[in-house]
Coordinates of C-alpha atoms in Angstrom, one line a residue:
G9 CA -164.4 -79.9 8.1
N10 CA -166.7 -79.7 11.4
H11 CA -165.4 -78.5 14.7
K12 CA -164.7 -81.7 16.9
P13 CA -165.7 -81.5 20.5
E14 CA -165.1 -84.8 22.2
M15 CA -165.9 -86.6 25.8
A16 CA -164.2 -89.5 27.2
I17 CA -165.7 -91.6 30.2
A18 CA -163.4 -93.8 31.7
I19 CA -163.9 -97.3 31.9
T20 CA -160.7 -98.3 33.8
P21 CA -158.5 -95.8 35.6
F22 CA -157.4 -93.3 32.8
T23 CA -154.7 -90.9 32.3
A24 CA -154.9 -88.0 29.8
L25 CA -153.6 -84.6 29.1
C26 CA -156.0 -82.2 28.6
G27 CA -156.1 -78.6 27.7
F28 CA -153.5 -76.0 28.4
Q29 CA -152.6 -75.4 32.2
P30 CA -153.4 -72.1 34.3
P31 CA -150.9 -69.5 33.2
D32 CA -149.2 -69.4 36.6
N33 CA -148.4 -73.0 36.3
I34 CA -146.9 -72.8 32.7
V35 CA -144.8 -70.1 33.9
E36 CA -143.6 -72.0 37.1
N37 CA -142.8 -74.6 34.6
L38 CA -140.7 -72.4 32.3
Q39 CA -138.8 -71.0 34.9
T40 CA -138.2 -74.5 36.8
V41 CA -137.7 -76.9 34.1
P42 CA -134.3 -75.6 32.2
E43 CA -134.6 -78.1 29.5
L44 CA -138.2 -76.9 28.5
A45 CA -137.0 -73.2 28.5
A46 CA -134.1 -74.1 26.4
L47 CA -136.3 -75.2 23.6
I48 CA -138.0 -71.6 23.6
P49 CA -136.6 -68.3 22.6
Q50 CA -136.0 -66.3 26.0
A51 CA -137.9 -63.3 24.5
L52 CA -140.9 -65.5 23.8
V53 CA -140.6 -66.7 27.5
Q54 CA -140.4 -63.3 28.7
E55 CA -143.1 -61.9 26.7
F56 CA -145.7 -64.7 28.2
I57 CA -144.6 -63.9 31.8
S58 CA -145.3 -60.3 31.2
A59 CA -148.6 -60.8 29.6
K60 CA -149.5 -63.1 32.2
E61 CA -148.8 -60.6 34.8
D62 CA -151.0 -58.0 32.6
A63 CA -153.8 -60.3 32.7
A64 CA -153.7 -61.0 36.8
T65 CA -153.9 -57.4 37.3
S66 CA -156.7 -56.5 34.4
N67 CA -159.8 -58.1 33.4
D68 CA -159.6 -56.3 30.0
E69 CA -160.7 -58.8 27.0
S70 CA -157.7 -57.4 25.0
T71 CA -155.0 -58.3 27.9
K72 CA -156.6 -61.9 27.9
A73 CA -156.2 -62.0 24.2
A74 CA -152.8 -61.0 24.2
L75 CA -151.8 -63.7 26.8
R76 CA -153.6 -66.3 24.8
S77 CA -151.4 -64.9 21.8
S78 CA -148.4 -65.2 23.6
L79 CA -149.1 -68.8 24.7
R80 CA -149.6 -69.5 20.8
K81 CA -146.1 -68.2 20.1
V82 CA -144.5 -70.0 23.1
F83 CA -146.3 -73.5 21.9
E84 CA -145.4 -73.0 18.2
A85 CA -141.9 -72.4 19.1
L86 CA -141.9 -75.7 21.5
M87 CA -143.5 -77.7 18.7
T88 CA -141.2 -76.7 15.9
A89 CA -137.9 -77.0 18.0
P90 CA -135.5 -78.6 16.1
P91 CA -135.4 -82.3 16.3
E92 CA -131.6 -82.5 17.3
T93 CA -132.1 -79.9 20.2
V94 CA -135.2 -81.8 21.2
S95 CA -133.3 -85.1 21.5
L96 CA -130.5 -83.3 23.3
Q97 CA -133.0 -81.6 25.9
V98 CA -134.9 -85.0 26.5
S99 CA -131.8 -86.8 27.4
A100 CA -131.0 -84.1 29.8
L101 CA -134.2 -84.0 31.2
L102 CA -134.4 -87.8 31.7
A103 CA -130.6 -87.6 33.3
R104 CA -132.0 -84.8 35.6
L105 CA -135.1 -86.7 36.7
S106 CA -133.3 -89.9 37.6
S107 CA -132.1 -88.4 40.6
T108 CA -135.1 -86.4 41.8
E109 CA -138.0 -87.9 43.9
A110 CA -140.5 -89.3 41.6
T111 CA -143.9 -87.4 41.0
P112 CA -146.9 -88.2 38.8
I113 CA -145.1 -85.8 36.4
T114 CA -141.7 -87.4 36.3
S115 CA -143.0 -90.9 36.2
L116 CA -145.3 -89.9 33.1
V117 CA -142.1 -88.1 31.4
Q118 CA -140.2 -91.5 31.8
T119 CA -143.1 -93.5 30.4
L120 CA -143.6 -91.4 27.3
Y121 CA -139.7 -91.6 26.8
Q122 CA -139.7 -95.2 26.5
Q123 CA -142.7 -95.4 24.0
F124 CA -141.9 -92.2 22.1
P125 CA -138.2 -91.4 22.5
S126 CA -136.9 -87.9 21.8
D127 CA -140.5 -86.6 21.0
I128 CA -141.5 -83.2 21.5
G129 CA -144.8 -84.4 23.0
I130 CA -142.8 -85.6 26.0
F131 CA -142.6 -81.7 26.8
C132 CA -146.2 -81.2 26.8
V133 CA -146.6 -82.5 30.1
Y134 CA -145.3 -79.3 31.4
V135 CA -148.0 -76.9 29.5
L136 CA -151.1 -79.2 29.6
N137 CA -153.0 -80.5 32.5
L138 CA -152.6 -84.1 33.6
L139 CA -155.6 -85.8 34.9
T140 CA -156.2 -89.2 36.1
L141 CA -159.8 -90.4 35.9
Q142 CA -161.4 -93.4 37.9
P143 CA -164.0 -95.5 36.2
G144 CA -167.2 -93.3 35.6
E145 CA -165.5 -90.1 35.5
A146 CA -165.4 -88.2 32.4
I147 CA -163.7 -85.2 30.5
F148 CA -165.1 -82.9 27.7
L149 CA -162.6 -81.3 25.3
G150 CA -164.0 -78.3 23.3
A151 CA -163.0 -77.9 19.6
G152 CA -159.8 -76.7 19.4
E153 CA -158.5 -77.8 22.8
P154 CA -155.1 -79.9 22.8
H155 CA -155.2 -83.3 24.6
A156 CA -153.7 -86.7 24.6
Y157 CA -155.0 -90.0 25.8
I158 CA -152.1 -91.7 27.9
S159 CA -153.3 -95.1 29.3
G160 CA -156.5 -96.7 30.2
E161 CA -159.6 -97.5 28.5
C162 CA -162.5 -95.0 27.8
V163 CA -165.9 -94.6 25.9
E164 CA -164.8 -91.8 23.4
V165 CA -167.9 -89.6 21.8
M166 CA -167.2 -87.0 19.3
A167 CA -168.9 -84.9 16.9
T168 CA -168.7 -86.0 13.3
S169 CA -165.5 -84.6 11.8
D170 CA -162.9 -85.4 9.4
N171 CA -160.2 -82.9 10.7
V172 CA -158.3 -84.6 13.3
L173 CA -154.7 -83.0 13.7
R174 CA -151.6 -84.7 15.5
A175 CA -148.4 -83.0 16.5
G176 CA -147.1 -85.4 19.1
L177 CA -147.0 -88.8 20.7
T178 CA -148.2 -90.4 17.7
P179 CA -146.6 -92.8 14.8
K180 CA -149.2 -91.3 12.6
P181 CA -149.1 -88.2 10.3
R182 CA -148.4 -84.9 11.9
D183 CA -149.4 -81.4 11.2
V184 CA -148.1 -78.9 13.6
N185 CA -148.8 -76.1 11.8
N186 CA -152.4 -76.6 11.2
L187 CA -153.0 -77.8 14.9
V188 CA -151.1 -74.6 16.2
G189 CA -153.4 -72.5 14.1
S190 CA -156.6 -74.2 15.3
L191 CA -156.3 -74.0 19.2
T192 CA -158.2 -71.5 21.2
Y193 CA -155.1 -71.2 23.7
S194 CA -157.8 -71.3 26.7
M195 CA -155.9 -71.7 30.0
T196 CA -157.6 -73.5 32.9
S197 CA -157.5 -76.1 35.4
G198 CA -157.9 -79.8 34.6
E199 CA -161.1 -79.8 36.7
K200 CA -162.8 -77.5 34.6
H201 CA -162.7 -80.2 31.9
L202 CA -164.6 -82.9 34.2
V203 CA -168.2 -83.8 33.3
R204 CA -169.9 -85.0 36.3
P205 CA -173.0 -87.5 35.8
T206 CA -176.5 -86.8 36.9
P207 CA -179.4 -89.0 37.3
W208 CA -181.5 -89.2 33.9
G209 CA -185.2 -88.8 34.3
G210 CA -186.0 -90.6 31.4
G211 CA -185.1 -94.1 33.0
G212 CA -186.9 -96.7 35.4
D213 CA -187.2 -100.1 36.4
G214 CA -190.0 -102.4 34.8
E215 CA -191.2 -103.4 31.4
D216 CA -194.5 -101.9 30.4
G217 CA -194.0 -98.0 30.0
G218 CA -194.5 -94.8 31.4
A219 CA -194.5 -94.2 35.2
R220 CA -195.4 -97.6 35.7
Y221 CA -191.8 -98.3 35.6
G222 CA -191.1 -97.4 38.9
G223 CA -188.0 -95.6 39.8
I224 CA -187.6 -92.4 41.9
D225 CA -189.3 -89.2 40.9
D226 CA -186.8 -86.8 40.2
G227 CA -189.0 -83.8 41.2
D228 CA -189.8 -82.7 37.8
G229 CA -192.3 -85.4 36.7
G230 CA -189.3 -87.7 35.3
R231 CA -188.3 -91.0 36.7
V232 CA -184.8 -92.0 38.1
G233 CA -183.6 -95.3 37.3
K234 CA -180.4 -97.0 36.9
T235 CA -179.2 -94.7 34.0
K236 CA -176.8 -91.6 34.4
L237 CA -176.6 -88.8 32.1
Y238 CA -173.3 -87.4 30.9
D239 CA -174.5 -83.8 29.4
P240 CA -171.6 -81.8 27.9
P241 CA -172.1 -78.2 26.8
V242 CA -172.5 -79.1 23.3
E243 CA -175.9 -79.7 21.2
E244 CA -174.1 -82.8 19.2
F245 CA -174.2 -85.5 21.8
S246 CA -174.9 -86.8 25.3
V247 CA -174.2 -90.1 26.7
L248 CA -176.4 -92.5 28.8
H249 CA -174.7 -94.9 31.1
V250 CA -176.7 -97.9 32.1
S251 CA -175.4 -100.2 35.0
L252 CA -177.6 -103.3 35.8
R253 CA -177.1 -106.1 38.2
Q254 CA -178.3 -109.9 37.2
D255 CA -182.0 -110.0 36.4
E256 CA -182.4 -106.2 36.7
T257 CA -184.0 -104.3 34.1
E258 CA -184.1 -100.7 32.9
H259 CA -186.4 -98.8 30.6
H260 CA -185.8 -96.0 28.5
R261 CA -188.5 -93.5 27.2
A262 CA -188.4 -92.7 23.4
I263 CA -185.6 -90.3 22.6
D264 CA -186.4 -87.7 20.0
G265 CA -183.1 -88.5 18.0
P266 CA -180.9 -91.4 17.0
S267 CA -178.6 -93.3 19.3
I268 CA -175.6 -95.6 19.0
V269 CA -175.2 -98.2 21.8
I270 CA -171.8 -100.2 22.9
A271 CA -172.0 -102.8 25.6
T272 CA -168.9 -102.8 27.7
S273 CA -169.5 -105.7 30.0
G274 CA -171.9 -108.5 30.9
K275 CA -174.4 -110.0 29.0
G276 CA -178.2 -109.0 28.2
E277 CA -180.8 -108.2 25.8
M278 CA -182.3 -105.0 24.7
V279 CA -186.0 -105.3 23.9
G280 CA -188.2 -102.9 21.9
A281 CA -191.2 -101.5 23.9
G282 CA -192.8 -100.7 20.5
D283 CA -193.8 -102.7 17.2
G284 CA -190.5 -101.9 15.3
V285 CA -187.4 -102.8 17.3
G286 CA -187.7 -106.4 18.2
S287 CA -185.3 -108.1 20.7
F288 CA -181.2 -108.1 20.3
N289 CA -178.9 -110.1 22.4
L290 CA -175.7 -107.9 24.1
E291 CA -172.4 -108.9 25.2
E292 CA -169.0 -107.0 25.5
G293 CA -168.5 -105.2 22.3
T294 CA -171.9 -105.4 20.8
V295 CA -172.9 -102.2 19.2
L296 CA -176.5 -101.1 18.1
F297 CA -178.3 -98.5 16.4
I298 CA -181.3 -97.2 17.9
G299 CA -183.7 -94.8 15.6
A300 CA -185.3 -91.6 17.0
G301 CA -188.6 -92.3 18.8
E302 CA -188.2 -95.9 20.1
E303 CA -188.7 -96.9 23.6
V304 CA -186.4 -100.0 24.9
V305 CA -185.9 -102.1 27.7
W306 CA -182.4 -103.2 29.1
K307 CA -182.2 -106.6 30.6
A308 CA -179.2 -108.0 32.7
R309 CA -178.7 -112.0 31.7
S310 CA -175.5 -112.6 33.4
R311 CA -174.0 -112.7 36.8
D312 CA -171.7 -110.0 35.9
G313 CA -174.6 -107.7 34.8
L314 CA -174.8 -105.5 32.1
E315 CA -173.1 -102.3 31.2
I316 CA -174.0 -100.1 28.2
Y317 CA -173.3 -96.7 27.1
R318 CA -175.9 -95.0 24.7
A319 CA -174.6 -91.9 22.8
F320 CA -177.3 -89.7 21.7
C321 CA -178.8 -86.4 20.3
E322 CA -182.1 -84.8 21.1

């Protein structure tokens, strides 16, 4: 199958585990969470600590590769730990956390335990980054980066793929061996996964095309309207977010590629600026396909305004 990069844009407060934590954090957790360490052979823990220290004093690519290789062994040992051992250590972890001060991590462990008791995925909170997004914030996961969406609602966009691999926190079939073999084992802070939106130069307010749509000049000859662009570092997709108040309009220039649109709140319509599109009513849940090369205008028709997300490639 194809590689599967994806992006999630929060619609509500949204919690996710994404990508491996920096090596210092993983070592700290291996040393301070005895129930986690009990699931991994001590020799592999020591190998990872040594590889982390080597990588900290050398910028050599081979030491970085050795650190990633060592993390793979640690993660594989964790994900393939015997179920009875996992169950025992989950119980021990919950008992210990019940007498400690609550933190976002300990609260998440308890929540996950209620939903997936004795699941190995509970321990992934100690090796993956925990991120909480506010509406409008977004994360990008490159191909081969582990993640789990914990709570909240999002707009999710991904490349065409038939190779979703699951290993924990799911009632669906799991394929631990292939998951372990497909990850990149890159270790970064959670903030490195954030995608920050920017004003899109292809929008503007009005209904008759070109610079006549008004908006603010972006300095490159483009128009800045009520559309934000989320542009992750892959070619397969980008996303536009349009947020309109009642009776506001927003024009989109023709995009040189196909688009899929979903309306997430409010009501309105999309009107084609050319002959081939026509007019479509929009309400929460409406999904539209827009072919390449079509100019369109978005119109909000309710007191709640209109919000749409438009995934496209160009």
